[in-house]
PDB file of C-alpha atoms in Angstrom:
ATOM      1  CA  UNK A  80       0.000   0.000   0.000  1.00 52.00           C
ATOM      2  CA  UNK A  81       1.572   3.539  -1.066  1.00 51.00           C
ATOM      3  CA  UNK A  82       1.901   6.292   1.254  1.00 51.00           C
ATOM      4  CA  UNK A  83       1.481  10.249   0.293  1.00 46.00           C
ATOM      5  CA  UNK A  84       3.597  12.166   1.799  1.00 51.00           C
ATOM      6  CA  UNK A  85       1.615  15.149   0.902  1.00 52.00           C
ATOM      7  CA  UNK A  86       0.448  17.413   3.056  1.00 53.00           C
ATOM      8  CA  UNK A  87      -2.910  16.987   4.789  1.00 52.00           C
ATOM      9  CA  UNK A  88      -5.070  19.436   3.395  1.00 55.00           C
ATOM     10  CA  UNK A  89      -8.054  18.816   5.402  1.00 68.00           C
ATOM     11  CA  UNK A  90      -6.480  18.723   9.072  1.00 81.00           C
ATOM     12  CA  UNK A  91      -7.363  20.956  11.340  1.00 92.00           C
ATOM     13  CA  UNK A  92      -6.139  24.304  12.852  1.00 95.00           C
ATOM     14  CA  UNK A  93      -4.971  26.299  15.536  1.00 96.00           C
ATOM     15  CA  UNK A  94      -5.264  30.410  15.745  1.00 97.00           C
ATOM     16  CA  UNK A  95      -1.994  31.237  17.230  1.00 98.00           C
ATOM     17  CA  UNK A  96      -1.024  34.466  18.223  1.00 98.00           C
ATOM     18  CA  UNK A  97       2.078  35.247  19.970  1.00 98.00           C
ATOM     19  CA  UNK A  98       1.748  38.585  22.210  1.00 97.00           C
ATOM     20  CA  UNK A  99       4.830  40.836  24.385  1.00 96.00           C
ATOM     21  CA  UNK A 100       3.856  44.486  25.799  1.00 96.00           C
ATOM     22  CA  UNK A 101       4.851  46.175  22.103  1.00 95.00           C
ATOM     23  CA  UNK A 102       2.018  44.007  20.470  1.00 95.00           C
ATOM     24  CA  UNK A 103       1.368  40.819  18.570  1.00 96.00           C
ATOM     25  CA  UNK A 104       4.574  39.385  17.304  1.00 96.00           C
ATOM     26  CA  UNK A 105       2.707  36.319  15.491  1.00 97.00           C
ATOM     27  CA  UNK A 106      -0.947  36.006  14.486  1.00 97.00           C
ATOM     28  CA  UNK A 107      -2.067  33.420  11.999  1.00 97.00           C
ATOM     29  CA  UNK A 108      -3.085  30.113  11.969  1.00 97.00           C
ATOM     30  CA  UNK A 109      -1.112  26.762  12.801  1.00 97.00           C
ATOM     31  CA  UNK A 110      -1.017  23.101  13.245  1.00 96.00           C
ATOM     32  CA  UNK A 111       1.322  22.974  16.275  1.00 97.00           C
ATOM     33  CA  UNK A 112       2.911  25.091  18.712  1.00 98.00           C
ATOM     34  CA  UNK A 113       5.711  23.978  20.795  1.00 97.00           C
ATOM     35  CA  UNK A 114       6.671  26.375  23.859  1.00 97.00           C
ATOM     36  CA  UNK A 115       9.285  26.069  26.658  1.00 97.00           C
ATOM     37  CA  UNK A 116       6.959  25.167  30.013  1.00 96.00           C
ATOM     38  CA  UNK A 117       8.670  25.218  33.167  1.00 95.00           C
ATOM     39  CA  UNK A 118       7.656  21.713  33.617  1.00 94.00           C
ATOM     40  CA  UNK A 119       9.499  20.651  29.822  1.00 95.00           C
ATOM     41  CA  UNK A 120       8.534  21.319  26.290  1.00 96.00           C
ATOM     42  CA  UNK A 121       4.892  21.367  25.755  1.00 96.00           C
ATOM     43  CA  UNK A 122       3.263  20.440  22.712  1.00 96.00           C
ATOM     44  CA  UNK A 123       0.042  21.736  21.193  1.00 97.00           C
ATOM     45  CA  UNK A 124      -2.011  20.642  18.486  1.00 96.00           C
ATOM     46  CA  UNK A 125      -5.521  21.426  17.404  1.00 96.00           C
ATOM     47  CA  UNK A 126      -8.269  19.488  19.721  1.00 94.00           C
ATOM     48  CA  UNK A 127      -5.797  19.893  22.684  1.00 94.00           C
ATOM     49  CA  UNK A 128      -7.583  19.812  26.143  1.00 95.00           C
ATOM     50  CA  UNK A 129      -7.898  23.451  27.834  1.00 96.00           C
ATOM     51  CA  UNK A 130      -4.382  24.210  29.238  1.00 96.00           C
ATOM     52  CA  UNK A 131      -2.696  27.295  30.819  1.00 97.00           C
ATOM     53  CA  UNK A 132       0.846  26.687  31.775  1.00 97.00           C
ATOM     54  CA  UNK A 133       3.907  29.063  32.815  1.00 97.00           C
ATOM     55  CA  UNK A 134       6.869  29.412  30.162  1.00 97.00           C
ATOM     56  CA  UNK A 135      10.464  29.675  30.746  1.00 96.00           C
ATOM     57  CA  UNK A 136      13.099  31.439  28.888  1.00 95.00           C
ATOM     58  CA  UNK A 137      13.650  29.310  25.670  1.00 94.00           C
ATOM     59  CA  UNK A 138      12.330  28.653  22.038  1.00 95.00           C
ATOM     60  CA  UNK A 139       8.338  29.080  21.168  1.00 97.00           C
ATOM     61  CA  UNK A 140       8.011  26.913  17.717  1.00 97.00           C
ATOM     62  CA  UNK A 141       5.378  27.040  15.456  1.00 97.00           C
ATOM     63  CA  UNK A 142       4.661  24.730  12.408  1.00 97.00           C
ATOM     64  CA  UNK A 143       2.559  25.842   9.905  1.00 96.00           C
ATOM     65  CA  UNK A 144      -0.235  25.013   7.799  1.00 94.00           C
ATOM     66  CA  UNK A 145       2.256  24.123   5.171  1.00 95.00           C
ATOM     67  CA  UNK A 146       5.044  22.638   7.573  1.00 94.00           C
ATOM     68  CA  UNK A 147       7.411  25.246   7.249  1.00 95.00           C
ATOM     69  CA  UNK A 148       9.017  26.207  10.957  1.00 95.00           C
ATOM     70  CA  UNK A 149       8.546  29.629  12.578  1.00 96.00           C
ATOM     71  CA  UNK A 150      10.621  29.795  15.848  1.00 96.00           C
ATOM     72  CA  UNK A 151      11.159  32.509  18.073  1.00 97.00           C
ATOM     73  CA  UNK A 152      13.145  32.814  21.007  1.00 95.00           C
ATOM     74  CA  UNK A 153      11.369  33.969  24.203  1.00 96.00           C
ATOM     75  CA  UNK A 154      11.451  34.556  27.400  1.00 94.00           C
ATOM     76  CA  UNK A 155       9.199  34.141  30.378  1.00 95.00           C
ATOM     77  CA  UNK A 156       5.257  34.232  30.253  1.00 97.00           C
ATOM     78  CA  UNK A 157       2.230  32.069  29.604  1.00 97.00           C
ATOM     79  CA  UNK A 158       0.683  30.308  27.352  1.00 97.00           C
ATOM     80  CA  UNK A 159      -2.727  28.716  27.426  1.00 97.00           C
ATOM     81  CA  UNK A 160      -5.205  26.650  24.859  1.00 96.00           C
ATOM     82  CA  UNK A 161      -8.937  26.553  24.590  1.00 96.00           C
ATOM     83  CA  UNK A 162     -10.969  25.646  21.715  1.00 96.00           C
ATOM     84  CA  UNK A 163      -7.840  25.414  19.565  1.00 96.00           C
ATOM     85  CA  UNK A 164      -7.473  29.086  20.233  1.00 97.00           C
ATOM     86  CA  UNK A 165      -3.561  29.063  21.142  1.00 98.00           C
ATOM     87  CA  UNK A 166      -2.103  33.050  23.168  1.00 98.00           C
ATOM     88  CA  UNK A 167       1.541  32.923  24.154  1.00 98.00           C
ATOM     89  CA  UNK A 168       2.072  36.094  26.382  1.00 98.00           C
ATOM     90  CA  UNK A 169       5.648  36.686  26.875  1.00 97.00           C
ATOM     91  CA  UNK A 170       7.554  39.811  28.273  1.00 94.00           C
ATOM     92  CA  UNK A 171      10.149  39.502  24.693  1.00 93.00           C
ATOM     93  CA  UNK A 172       9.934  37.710  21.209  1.00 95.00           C
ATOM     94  CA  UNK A 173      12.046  37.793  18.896  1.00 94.00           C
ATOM     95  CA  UNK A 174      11.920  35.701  15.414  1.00 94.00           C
ATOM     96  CA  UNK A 175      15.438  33.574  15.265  1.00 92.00           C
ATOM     97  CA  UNK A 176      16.556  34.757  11.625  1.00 88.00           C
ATOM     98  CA  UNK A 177      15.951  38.420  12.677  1.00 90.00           C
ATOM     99  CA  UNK A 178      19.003  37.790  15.937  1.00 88.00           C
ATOM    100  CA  UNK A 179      21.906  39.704  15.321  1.00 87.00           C
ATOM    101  CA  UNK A 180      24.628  37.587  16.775  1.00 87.00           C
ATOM    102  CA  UNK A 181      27.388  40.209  16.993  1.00 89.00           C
ATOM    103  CA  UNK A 182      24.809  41.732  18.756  1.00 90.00           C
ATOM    104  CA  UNK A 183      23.283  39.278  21.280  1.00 89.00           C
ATOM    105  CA  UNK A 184      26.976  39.011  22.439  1.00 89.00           C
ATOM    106  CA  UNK A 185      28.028  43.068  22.740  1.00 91.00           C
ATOM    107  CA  UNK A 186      24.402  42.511  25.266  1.00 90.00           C
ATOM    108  CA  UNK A 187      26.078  39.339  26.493  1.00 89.00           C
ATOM    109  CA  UNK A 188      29.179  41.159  27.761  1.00 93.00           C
ATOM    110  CA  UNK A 189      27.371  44.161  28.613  1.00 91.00           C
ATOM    111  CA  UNK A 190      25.474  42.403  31.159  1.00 90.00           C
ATOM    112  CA  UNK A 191      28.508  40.753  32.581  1.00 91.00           C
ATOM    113  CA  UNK A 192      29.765  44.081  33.321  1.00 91.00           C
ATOM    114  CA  UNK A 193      26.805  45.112  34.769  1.00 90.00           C
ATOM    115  CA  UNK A 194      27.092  43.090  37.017  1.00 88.00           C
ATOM    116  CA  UNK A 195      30.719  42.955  37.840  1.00 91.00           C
ATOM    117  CA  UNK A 196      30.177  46.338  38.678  1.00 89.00           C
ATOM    118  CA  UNK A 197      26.573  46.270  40.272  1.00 87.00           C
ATOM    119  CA  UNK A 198      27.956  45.701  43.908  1.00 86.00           C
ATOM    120  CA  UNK A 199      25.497  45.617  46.850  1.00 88.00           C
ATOM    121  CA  UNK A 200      22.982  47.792  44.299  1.00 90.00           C
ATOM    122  CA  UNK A 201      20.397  44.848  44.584  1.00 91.00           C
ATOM    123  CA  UNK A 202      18.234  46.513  41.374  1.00 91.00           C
ATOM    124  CA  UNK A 203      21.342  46.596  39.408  1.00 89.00           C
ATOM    125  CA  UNK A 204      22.231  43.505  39.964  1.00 89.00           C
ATOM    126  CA  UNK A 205      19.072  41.459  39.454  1.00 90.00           C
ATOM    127  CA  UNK A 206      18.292  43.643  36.299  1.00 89.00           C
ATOM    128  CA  UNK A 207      21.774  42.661  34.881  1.00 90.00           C
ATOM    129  CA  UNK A 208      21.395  39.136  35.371  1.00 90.00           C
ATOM    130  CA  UNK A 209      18.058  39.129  33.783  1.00 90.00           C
ATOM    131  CA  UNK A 210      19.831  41.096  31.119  1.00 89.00           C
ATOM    132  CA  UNK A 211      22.891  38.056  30.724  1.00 90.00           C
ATOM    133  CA  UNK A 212      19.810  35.573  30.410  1.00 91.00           C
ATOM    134  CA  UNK A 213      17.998  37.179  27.880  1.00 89.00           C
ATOM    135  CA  UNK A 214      21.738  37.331  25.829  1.00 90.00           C
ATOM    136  CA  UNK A 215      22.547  34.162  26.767  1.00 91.00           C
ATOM    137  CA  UNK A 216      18.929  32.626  25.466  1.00 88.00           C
ATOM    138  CA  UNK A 217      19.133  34.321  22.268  1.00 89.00           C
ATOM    139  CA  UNK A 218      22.758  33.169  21.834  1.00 89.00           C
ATOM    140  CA  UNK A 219      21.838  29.609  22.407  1.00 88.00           C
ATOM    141  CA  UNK A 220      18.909  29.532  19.802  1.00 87.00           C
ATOM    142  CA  UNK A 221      21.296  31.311  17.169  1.00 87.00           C
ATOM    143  CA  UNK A 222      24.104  28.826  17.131  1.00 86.00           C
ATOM    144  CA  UNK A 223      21.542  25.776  17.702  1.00 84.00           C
ATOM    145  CA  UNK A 224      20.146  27.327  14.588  1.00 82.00           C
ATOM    146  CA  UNK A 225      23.205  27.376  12.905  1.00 80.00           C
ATOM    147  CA  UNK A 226      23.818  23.754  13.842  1.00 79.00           C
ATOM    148  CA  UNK A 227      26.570  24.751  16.453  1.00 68.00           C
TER     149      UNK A 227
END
């Protein structure tokens, strides 16, 4: 018996939209979503049971109608699922071909000396190791991009 390797016209979708304090980032429709939980990687695919779980710093992907791969690098927020109705509210997103790597690492030693410098200035300090997170996320998902 042959097997198409087509894709599934017919299958079913998820509206996805993808949400920081500037606006939406993402909105368009889906067949999966794959976001960073703080309990693992949690998939999501249309008929998924209601769901609203916490996300960690990490990688939001999103597979497409068409299969083709949007992924973003994000960092902490929520996302939740009802009636294949997929919001991922996160404080940044940023899509990983649009990651300027000469960049992420000037922020990346930035933040070091933030904090090399912060002292007892408790603000400082935790704001600059946020900062070195945030560089240190979007440096991971460039070079595991780039098959580094």
């Amino acid at each position: 018996r042959l097997m198409s390797t087509a894709v599934n016209t017919d299958r079913r979708s998820l509206s996805v939209r993808l949400l920081t304090p500037e606006g939406p980032i993402f909105d368009d429709v889906a067949y999966m979503v794959i976001a960073p939980s703080v309990m693992g990687e949690v998939g999501l695919l249309p008929r998924h049971a209601p769901l609203i779980a916490f996300l960690r710093m990490g990688e939001t992907r999103i597979t497409l109608m068409d299969d083709s791969k949007r992924i973003f690098v994000t960092t902490e927020g929520y996302v939740s699922i009802e009636d294949d109705h997929v919001l991922v509210m996160v404080e940044q997103a940023e899509e990983i071909g649009e990651i300027d790597r000469a960049r992420a690492d000037a922020s990346l030693q930035r933040a070091e000396e933030q904090i090399a410098s912060a002292g007892d200035d408790e603000v400082a300090m935790t704001a600059a190791v946020a900062r070195k997170k945030r560089a240190e996320n979007r440096l991971r998902s460039v070079d595991r991009a780039a098959g580094k």
